[in-house]
XYZ file of N, CA and C in Angstrom:
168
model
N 133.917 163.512 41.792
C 132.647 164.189 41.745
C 132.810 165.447 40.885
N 131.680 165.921 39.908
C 131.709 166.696 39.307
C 131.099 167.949 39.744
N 131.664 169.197 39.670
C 130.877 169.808 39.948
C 130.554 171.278 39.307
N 129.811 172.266 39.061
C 129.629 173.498 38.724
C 129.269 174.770 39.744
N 130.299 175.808 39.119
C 129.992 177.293 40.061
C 129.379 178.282 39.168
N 128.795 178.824 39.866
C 127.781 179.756 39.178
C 127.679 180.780 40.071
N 127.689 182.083 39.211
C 127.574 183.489 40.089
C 127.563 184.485 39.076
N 127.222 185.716 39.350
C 127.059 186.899 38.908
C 128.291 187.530 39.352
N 128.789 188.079 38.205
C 130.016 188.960 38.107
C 130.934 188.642 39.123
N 131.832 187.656 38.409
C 132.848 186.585 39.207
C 134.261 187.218 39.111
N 134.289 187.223 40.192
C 135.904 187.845 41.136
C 136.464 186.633 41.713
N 137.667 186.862 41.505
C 138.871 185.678 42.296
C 138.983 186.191 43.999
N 138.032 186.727 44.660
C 137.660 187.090 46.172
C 136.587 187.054 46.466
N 135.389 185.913 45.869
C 134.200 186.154 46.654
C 133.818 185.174 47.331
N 133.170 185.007 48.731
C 133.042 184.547 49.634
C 132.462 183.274 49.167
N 132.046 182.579 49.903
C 131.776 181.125 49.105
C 129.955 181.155 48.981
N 129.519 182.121 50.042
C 127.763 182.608 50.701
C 127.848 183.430 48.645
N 128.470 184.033 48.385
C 128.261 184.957 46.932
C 127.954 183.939 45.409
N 128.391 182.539 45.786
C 128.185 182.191 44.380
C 127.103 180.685 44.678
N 126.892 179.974 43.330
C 126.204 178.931 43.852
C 126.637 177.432 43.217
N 126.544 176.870 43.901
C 127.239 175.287 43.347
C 126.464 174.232 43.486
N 126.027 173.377 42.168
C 125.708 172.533 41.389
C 126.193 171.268 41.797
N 126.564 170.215 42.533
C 127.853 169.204 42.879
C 126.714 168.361 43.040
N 127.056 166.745 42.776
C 127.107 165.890 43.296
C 126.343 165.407 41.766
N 127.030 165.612 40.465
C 126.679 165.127 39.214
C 127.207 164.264 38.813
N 126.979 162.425 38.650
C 127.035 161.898 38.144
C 126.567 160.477 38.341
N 126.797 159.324 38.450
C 126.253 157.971 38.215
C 125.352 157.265 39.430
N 125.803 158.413 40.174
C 124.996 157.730 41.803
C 124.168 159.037 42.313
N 124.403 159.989 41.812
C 123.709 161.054 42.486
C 122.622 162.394 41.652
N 123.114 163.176 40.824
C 122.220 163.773 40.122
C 122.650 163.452 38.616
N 121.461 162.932 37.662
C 121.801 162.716 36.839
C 122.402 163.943 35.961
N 123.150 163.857 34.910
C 123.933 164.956 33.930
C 122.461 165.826 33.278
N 121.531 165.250 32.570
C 120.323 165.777 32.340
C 120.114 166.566 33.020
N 119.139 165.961 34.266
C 118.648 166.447 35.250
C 119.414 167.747 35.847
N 120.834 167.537 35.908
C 121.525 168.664 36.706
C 121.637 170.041 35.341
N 121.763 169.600 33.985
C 121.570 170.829 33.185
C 120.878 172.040 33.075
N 119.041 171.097 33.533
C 118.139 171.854 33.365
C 117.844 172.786 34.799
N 118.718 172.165 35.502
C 119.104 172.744 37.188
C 119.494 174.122 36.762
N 120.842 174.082 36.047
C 121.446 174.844 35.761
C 121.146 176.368 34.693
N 120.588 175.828 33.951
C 119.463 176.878 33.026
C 118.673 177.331 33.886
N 117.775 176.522 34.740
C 116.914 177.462 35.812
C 117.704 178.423 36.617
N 119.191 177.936 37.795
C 120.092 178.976 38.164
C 120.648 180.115 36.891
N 120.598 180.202 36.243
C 121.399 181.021 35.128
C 120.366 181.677 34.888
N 118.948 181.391 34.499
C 117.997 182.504 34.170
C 117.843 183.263 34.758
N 117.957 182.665 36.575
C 117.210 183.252 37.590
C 118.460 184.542 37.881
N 120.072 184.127 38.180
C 120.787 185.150 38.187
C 120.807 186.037 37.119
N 120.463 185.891 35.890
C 119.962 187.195 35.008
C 119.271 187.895 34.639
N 118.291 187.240 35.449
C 116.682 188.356 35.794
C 117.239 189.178 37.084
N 117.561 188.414 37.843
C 117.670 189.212 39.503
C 118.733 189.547 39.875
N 120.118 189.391 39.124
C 121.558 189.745 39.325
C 121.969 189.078 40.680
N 121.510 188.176 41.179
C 121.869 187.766 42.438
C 122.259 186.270 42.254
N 122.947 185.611 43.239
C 123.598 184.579 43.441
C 123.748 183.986 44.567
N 123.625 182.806 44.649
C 124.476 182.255 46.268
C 122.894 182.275 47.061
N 122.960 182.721 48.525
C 122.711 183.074 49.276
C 121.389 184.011 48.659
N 121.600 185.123 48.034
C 121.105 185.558 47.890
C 120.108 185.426 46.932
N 120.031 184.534 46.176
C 119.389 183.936 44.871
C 118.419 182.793 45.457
């Protein structure tokens, strides 16, 4: 399974609630497309609002 992490100002100590993850990309579950434009929406949204995870 493939997967992507995403967060605002990334430290090798942040809780797992601090960042946000993308998973379950590929032939049976979210298509690669589909999960990109996922991903551009998370990425805009943490650089308008500096927030992530939980908090995003």
């Amino acid at each position: 399974m493939k997967y992507h992490r995403i967060d605002n100002n990334a430290r090798s100590d942040m809780l797992e609630s601090e960042y946000t993850v993308v998973s379950n990309i590929n032939r049976h579950g979210i298509a690669p497309v589909e999960a990109a434009a996922h991903i551009v929406d998370l990425i805009e949204r943490i650089l308008k609002t500096g927030k992530s995870g939980v908090e995003l």
